[in-house]
PDB file of C-alpha atoms and ligand atoms in Angstrom:
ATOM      1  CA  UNK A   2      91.657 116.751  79.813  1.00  0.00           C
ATOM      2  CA  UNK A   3      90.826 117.756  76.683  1.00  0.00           C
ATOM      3  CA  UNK A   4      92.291 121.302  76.177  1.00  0.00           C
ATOM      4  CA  UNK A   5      95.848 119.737  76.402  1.00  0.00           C
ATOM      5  CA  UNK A   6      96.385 117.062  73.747  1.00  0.00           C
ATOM      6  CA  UNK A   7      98.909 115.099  74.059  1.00  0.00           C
ATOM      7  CA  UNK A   8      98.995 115.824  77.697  1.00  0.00           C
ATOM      8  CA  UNK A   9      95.568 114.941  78.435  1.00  0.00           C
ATOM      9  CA  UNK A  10      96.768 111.482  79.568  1.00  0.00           C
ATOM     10  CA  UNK A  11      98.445 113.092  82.373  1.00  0.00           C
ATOM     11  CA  UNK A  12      95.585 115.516  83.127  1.00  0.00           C
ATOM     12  CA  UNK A  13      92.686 114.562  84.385  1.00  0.00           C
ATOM     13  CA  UNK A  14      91.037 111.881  86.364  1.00  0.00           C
ATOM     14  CA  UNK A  15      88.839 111.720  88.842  1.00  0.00           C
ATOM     15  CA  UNK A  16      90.895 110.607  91.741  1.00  0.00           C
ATOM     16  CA  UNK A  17      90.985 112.039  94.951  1.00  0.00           C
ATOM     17  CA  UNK A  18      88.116 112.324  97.292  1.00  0.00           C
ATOM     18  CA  UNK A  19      86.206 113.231  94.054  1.00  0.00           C
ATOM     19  CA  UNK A  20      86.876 113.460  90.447  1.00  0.00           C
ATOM     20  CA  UNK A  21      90.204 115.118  89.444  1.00  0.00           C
ATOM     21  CA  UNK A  22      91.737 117.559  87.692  1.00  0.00           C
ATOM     22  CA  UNK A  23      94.905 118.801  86.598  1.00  0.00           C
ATOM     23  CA  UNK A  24      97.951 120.463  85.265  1.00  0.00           C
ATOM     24  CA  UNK A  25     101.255 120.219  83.411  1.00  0.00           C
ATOM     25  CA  UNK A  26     101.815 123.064  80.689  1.00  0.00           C
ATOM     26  CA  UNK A  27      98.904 125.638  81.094  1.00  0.00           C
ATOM     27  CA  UNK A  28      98.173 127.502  83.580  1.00  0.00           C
ATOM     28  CA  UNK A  29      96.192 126.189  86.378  1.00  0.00           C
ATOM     29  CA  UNK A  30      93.155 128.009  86.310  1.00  0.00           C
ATOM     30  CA  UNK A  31      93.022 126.424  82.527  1.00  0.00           C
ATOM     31  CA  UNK A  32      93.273 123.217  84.168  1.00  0.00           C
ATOM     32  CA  UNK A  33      90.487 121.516  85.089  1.00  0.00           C
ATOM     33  CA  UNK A  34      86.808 122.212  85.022  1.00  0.00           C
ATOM     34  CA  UNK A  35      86.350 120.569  88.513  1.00  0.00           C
ATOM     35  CA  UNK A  36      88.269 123.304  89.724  1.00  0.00           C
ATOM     36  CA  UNK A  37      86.425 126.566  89.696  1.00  0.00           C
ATOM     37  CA  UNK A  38      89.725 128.954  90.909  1.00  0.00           C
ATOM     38  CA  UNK A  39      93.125 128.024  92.422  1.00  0.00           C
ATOM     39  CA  UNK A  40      93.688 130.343  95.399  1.00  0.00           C
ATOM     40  CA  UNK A  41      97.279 132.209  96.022  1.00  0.00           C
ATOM     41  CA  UNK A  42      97.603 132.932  99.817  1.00  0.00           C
ATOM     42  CA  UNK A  43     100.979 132.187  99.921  1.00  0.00           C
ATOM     43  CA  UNK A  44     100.875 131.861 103.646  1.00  0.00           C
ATOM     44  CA  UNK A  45      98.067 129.364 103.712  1.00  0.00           C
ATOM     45  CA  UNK A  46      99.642 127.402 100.871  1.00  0.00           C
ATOM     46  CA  UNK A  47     103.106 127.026 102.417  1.00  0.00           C
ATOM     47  CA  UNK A  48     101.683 125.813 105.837  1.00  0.00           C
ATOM     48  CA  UNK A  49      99.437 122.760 103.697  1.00  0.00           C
ATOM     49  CA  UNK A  50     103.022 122.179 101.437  1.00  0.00           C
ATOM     50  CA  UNK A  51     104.820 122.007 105.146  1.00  0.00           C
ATOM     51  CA  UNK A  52     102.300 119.262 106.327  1.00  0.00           C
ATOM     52  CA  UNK A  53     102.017 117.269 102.992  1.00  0.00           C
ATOM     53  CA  UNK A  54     105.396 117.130 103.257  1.00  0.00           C
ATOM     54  CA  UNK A  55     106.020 116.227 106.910  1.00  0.00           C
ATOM     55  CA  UNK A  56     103.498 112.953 105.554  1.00  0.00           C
ATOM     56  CA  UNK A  57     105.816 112.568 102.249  1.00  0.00           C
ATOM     57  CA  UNK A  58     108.614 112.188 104.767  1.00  0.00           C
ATOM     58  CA  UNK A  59     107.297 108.651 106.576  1.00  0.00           C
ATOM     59  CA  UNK A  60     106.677 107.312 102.834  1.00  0.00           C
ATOM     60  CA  UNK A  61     108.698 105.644 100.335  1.00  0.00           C
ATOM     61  CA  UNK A  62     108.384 108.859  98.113  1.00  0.00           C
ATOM     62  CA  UNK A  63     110.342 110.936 100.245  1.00  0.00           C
ATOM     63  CA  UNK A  64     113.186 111.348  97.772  1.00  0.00           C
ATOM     64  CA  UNK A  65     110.736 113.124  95.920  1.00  0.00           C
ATOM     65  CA  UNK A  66     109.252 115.458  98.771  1.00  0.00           C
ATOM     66  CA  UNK A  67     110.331 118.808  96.979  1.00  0.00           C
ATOM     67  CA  UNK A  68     108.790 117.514  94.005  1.00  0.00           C
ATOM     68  CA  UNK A  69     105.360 117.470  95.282  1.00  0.00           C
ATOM     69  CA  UNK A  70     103.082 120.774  94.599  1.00  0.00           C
ATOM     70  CA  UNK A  71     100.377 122.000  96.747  1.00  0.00           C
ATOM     71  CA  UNK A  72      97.462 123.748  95.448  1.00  0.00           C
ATOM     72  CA  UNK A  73      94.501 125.658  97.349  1.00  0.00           C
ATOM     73  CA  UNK A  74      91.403 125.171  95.512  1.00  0.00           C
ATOM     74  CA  UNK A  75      87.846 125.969  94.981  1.00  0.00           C
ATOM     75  CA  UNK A  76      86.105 123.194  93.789  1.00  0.00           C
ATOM     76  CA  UNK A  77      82.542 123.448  91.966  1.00  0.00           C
ATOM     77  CA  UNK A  78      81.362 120.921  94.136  1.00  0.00           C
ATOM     78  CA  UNK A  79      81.321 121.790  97.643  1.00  0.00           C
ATOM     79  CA  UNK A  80      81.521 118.720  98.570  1.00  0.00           C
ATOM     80  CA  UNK A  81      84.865 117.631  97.380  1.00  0.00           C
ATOM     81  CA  UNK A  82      87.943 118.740  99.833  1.00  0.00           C
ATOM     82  CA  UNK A  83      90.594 117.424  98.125  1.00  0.00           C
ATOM     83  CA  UNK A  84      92.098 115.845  94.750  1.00  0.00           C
ATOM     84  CA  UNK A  85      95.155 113.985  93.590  1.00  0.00           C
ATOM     85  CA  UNK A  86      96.153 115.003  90.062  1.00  0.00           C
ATOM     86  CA  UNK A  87      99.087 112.825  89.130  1.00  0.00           C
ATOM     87  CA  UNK A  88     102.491 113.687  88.744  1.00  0.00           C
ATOM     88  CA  UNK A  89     103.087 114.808  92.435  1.00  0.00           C
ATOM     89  CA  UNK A  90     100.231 117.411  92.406  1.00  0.00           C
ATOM     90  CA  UNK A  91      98.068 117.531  95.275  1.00  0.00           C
ATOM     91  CA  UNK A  92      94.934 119.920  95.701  1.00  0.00           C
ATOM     92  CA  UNK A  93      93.118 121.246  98.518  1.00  0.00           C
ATOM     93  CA  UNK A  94      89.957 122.819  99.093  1.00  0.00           C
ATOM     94  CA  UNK A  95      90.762 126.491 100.554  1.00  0.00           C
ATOM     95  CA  UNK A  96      88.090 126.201 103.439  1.00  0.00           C
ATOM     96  CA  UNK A  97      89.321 123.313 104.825  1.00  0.00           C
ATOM     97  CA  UNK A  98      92.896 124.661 104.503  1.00  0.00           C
ATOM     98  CA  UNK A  99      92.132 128.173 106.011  1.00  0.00           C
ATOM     99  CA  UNK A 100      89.873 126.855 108.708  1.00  0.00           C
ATOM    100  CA  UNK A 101      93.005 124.646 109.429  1.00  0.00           C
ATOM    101  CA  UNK A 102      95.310 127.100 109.281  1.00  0.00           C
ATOM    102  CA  UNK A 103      93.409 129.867 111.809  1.00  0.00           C
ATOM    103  CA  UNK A 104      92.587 126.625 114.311  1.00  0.00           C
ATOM    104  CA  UNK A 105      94.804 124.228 114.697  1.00  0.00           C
ATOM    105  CA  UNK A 106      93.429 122.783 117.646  1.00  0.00           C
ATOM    106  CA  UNK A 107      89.805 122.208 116.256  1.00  0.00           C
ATOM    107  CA  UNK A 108      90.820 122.117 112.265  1.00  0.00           C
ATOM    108  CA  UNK A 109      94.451 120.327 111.785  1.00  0.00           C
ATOM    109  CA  UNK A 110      93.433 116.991 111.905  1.00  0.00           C
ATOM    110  CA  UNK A 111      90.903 117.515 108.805  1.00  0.00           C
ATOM    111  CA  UNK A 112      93.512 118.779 107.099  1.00  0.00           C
ATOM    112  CA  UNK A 113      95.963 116.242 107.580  1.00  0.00           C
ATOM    113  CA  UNK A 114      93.788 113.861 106.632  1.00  0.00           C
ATOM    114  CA  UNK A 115      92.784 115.248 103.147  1.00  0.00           C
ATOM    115  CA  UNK A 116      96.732 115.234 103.071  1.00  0.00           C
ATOM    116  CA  UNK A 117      97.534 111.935 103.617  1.00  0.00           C
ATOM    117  CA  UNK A 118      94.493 110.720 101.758  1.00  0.00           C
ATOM    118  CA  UNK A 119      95.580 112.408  98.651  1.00  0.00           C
ATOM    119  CA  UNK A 120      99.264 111.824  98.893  1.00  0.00           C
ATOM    120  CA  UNK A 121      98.547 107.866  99.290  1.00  0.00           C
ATOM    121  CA  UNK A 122      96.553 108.448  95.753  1.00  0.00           C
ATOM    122  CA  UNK A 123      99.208 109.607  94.418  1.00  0.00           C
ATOM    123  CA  UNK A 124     101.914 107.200  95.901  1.00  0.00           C
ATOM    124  CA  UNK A 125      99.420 104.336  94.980  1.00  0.00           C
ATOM    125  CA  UNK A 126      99.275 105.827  91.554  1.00  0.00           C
ATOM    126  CA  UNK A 127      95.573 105.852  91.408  1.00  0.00           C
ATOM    127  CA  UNK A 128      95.517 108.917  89.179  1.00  0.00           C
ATOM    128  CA  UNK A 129      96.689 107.084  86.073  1.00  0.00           C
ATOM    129  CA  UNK A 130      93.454 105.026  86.387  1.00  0.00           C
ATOM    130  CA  UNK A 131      90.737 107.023  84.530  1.00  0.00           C
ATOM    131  CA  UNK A 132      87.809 106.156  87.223  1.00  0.00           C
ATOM    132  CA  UNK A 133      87.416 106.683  90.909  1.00  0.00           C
ATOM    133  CA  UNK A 134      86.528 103.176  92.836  1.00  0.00           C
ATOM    134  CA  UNK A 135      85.279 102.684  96.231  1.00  0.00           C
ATOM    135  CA  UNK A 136      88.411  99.753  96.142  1.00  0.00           C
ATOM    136  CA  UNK A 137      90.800 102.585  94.975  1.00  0.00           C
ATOM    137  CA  UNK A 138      89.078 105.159  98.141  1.00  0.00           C
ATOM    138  CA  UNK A 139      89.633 102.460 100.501  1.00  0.00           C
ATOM    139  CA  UNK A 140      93.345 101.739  99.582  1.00  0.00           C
ATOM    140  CA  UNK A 141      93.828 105.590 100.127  1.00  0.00           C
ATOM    141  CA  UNK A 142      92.616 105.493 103.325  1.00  0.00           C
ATOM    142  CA  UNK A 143      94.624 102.261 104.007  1.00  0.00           C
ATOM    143  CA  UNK A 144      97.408 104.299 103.578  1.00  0.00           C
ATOM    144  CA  UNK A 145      96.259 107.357 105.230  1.00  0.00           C
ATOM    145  CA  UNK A 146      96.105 105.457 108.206  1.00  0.00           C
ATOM    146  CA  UNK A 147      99.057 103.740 108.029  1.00  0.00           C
ATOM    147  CA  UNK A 148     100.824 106.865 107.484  1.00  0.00           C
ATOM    148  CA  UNK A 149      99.185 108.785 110.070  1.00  0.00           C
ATOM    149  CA  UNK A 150     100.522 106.011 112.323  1.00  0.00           C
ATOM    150  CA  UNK A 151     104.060 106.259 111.600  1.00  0.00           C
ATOM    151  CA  UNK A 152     103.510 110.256 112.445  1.00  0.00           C
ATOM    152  CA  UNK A 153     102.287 109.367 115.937  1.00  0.00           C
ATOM    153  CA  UNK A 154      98.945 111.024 114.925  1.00  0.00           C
ATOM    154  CA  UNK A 155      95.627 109.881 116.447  1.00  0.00           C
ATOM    155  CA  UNK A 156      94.352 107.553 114.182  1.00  0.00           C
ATOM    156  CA  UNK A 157      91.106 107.630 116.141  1.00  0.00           C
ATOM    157  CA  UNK A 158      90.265 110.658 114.432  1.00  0.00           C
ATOM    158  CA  UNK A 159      89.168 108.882 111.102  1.00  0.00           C
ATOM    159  CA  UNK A 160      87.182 106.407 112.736  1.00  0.00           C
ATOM    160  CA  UNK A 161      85.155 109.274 114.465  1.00  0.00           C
ATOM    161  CA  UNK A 162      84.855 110.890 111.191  1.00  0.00           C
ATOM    162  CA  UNK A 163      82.995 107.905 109.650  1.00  0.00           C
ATOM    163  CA  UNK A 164      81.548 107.246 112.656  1.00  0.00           C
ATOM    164  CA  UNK A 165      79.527 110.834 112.233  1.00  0.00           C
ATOM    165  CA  UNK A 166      78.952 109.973 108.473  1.00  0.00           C
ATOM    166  CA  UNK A 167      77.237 107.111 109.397  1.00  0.00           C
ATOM    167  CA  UNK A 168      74.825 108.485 111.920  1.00  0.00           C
ATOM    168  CA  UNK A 169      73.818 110.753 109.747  1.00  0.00           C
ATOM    169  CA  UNK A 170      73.374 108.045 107.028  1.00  0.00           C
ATOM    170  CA  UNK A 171      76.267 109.881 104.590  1.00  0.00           C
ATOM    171  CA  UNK A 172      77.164 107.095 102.482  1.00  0.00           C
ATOM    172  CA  UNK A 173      77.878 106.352  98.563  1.00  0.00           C
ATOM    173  CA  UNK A 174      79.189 103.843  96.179  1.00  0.00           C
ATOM    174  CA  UNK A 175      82.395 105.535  95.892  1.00  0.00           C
ATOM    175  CA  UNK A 176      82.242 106.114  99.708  1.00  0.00           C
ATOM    176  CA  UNK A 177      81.017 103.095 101.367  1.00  0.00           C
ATOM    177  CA  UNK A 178      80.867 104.457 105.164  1.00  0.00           C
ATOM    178  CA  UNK A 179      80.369 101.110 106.650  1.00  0.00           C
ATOM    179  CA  UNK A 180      83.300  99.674 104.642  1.00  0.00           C
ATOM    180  CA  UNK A 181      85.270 102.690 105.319  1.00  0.00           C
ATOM    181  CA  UNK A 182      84.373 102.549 108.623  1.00  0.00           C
ATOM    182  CA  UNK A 183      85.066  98.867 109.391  1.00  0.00           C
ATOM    183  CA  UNK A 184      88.540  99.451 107.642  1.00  0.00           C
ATOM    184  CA  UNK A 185      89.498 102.146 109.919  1.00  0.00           C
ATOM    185  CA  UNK A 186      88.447  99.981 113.209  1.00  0.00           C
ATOM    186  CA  UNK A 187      90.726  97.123 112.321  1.00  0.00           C
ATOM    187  CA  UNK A 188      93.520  99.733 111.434  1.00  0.00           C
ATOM    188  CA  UNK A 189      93.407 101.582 114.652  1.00  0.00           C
ATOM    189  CA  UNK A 190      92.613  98.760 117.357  1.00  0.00           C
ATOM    190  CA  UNK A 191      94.223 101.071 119.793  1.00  0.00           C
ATOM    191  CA  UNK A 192      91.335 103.621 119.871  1.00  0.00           C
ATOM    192  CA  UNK A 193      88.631 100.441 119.917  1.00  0.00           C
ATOM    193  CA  UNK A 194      90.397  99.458 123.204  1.00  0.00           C
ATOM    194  CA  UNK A 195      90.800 102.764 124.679  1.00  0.00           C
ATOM    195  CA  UNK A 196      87.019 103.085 124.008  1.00  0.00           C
ATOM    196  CA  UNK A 197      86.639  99.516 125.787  1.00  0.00           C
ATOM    197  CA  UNK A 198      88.780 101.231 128.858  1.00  0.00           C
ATOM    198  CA  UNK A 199      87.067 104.140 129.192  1.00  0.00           C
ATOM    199  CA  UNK A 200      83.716 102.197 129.258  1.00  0.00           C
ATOM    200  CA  UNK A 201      84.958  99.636 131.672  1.00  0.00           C
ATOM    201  CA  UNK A 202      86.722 102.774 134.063  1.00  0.00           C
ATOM    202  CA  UNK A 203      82.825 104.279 134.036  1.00  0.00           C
ATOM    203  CA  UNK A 204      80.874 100.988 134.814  1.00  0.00           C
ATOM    204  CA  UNK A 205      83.300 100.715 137.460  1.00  0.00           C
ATOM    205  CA  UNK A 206      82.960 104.411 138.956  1.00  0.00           C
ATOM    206  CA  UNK A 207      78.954 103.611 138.315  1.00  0.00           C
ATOM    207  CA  UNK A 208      79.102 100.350 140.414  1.00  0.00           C
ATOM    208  CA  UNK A 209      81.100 102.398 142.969  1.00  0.00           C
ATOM    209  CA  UNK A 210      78.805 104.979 143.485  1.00  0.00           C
ATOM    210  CA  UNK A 211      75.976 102.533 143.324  1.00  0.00           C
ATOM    211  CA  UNK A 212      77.503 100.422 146.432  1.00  0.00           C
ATOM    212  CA  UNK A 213      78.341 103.885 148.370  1.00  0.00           C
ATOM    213  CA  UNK A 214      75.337 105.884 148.439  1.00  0.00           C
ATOM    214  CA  UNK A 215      77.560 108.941 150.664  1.00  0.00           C
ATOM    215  CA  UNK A 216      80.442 108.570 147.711  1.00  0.00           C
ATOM    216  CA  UNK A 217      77.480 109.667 145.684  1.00  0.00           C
ATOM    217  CA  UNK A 218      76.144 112.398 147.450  1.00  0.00           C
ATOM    218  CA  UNK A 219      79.506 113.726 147.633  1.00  0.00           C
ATOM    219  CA  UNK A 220      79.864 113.626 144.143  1.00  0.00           C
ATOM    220  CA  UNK A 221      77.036 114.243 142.776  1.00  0.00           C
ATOM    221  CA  UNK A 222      75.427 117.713 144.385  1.00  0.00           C
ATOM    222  CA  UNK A 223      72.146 117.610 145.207  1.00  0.00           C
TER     223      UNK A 223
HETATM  224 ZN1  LIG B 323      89.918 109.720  97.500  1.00  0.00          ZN
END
């Protein structure tokens, strides 16, 4: 970026799940003008570094774990929840981190998958490349999955998440929903076929009550 020189080369691109920012020297506030305030709640920032790294630790980065930094954010676009920087830097937005944070249940899986999005930027060194591609955002995600699958985590999650983007007609060159979408199908067949059981165990209690008209009344109250 251009307020550090030499180290601009390091600084700056627009990675991530939008355009990037970044550090190294300077403070981080100075950092980046995507970034309109990095947010110390120590408590909130240790329980993101303790999930970024429990991802770090199913890649081949995890030598590196204690290298990586984890930064709460407030983006000027409200849109963006998360950014790789380069050089092991990793940023969050601070809603999605504090909504994850106060409600697990509901919240963590958002979370973890801004982490593992980000973190396979950074392992795929996107952030060296000065422009964001839809190819690049799709590799991420490749990843993301991938990872998310050698954590025993629900991969089904993502493909509901584009799922919604797509009904509501959310989509963008950078973030092709339907591509994005398709991807996260093939990667998690598992949740496609648990779908396919779950449809097939309700035509089958359908056709059941259909052929035993007291089954029904007893189910179904009047
Ligand atoms: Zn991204």
């Amino acid at each position: 970026m251009h307020h550090l020189g030499t180290l601009a080369v390091l600084g700056f691109f627009l990675i991530a799940c939008a355009p990037q920012p970044q550090r190294r020297g300077a403070s981080l506030q100075s950092h980046s003008p995507e970034i309109i305030s990095i947010v110390d709640d120590l408590k909130i920032q240790s329980f993101v570094t303790m999930e970024g790294r429990r991802i770090l630790e199913v890649t081949d980065n995890r030598d590196q774990n204690r290298e990586y930094r984890f930064y709460l954010a407030q983006f000027k676009n409200p849109n963006w929840i998360g950014a790789a920087a380069g050089s092991h830097v990793i940023y969050v937005q601070i809603k999605a981190a504090r909504n994850a944070y106060l409600n697990r249940q509901v919240f963590l899986p958002g979370l973890r998958r801004i982490l593992a999005h980000e973190i396979a930027h950074d392992l795929l060194n996107h952030p060296k490349n000065r422009n964001n591609s839809a190819a690049e955002e799709l590799e991420a995600d490749r990843l993301g999955i991938i990872l998310w699958k050698r954590l025993g985590w629900d991969c089904s999650y993502w493909i509901q998440q584009y799922e919604t983007k797509q009904k509501k007609g959310i989509t963008s060159t950078l973030y092709p929903t339907e591509l994005q979408l398709r991807q996260a199908r093939s990667l998690c067949p598992e949740a496609e076929e648990r779908k396919r059981d779950d449809l097939k165990k309700e035509l089958l209690e359908a056709d059941l009550l259909h052929k035993t008209p007291g089954l029904e009344r007893h189910l179904i109250p009047r």
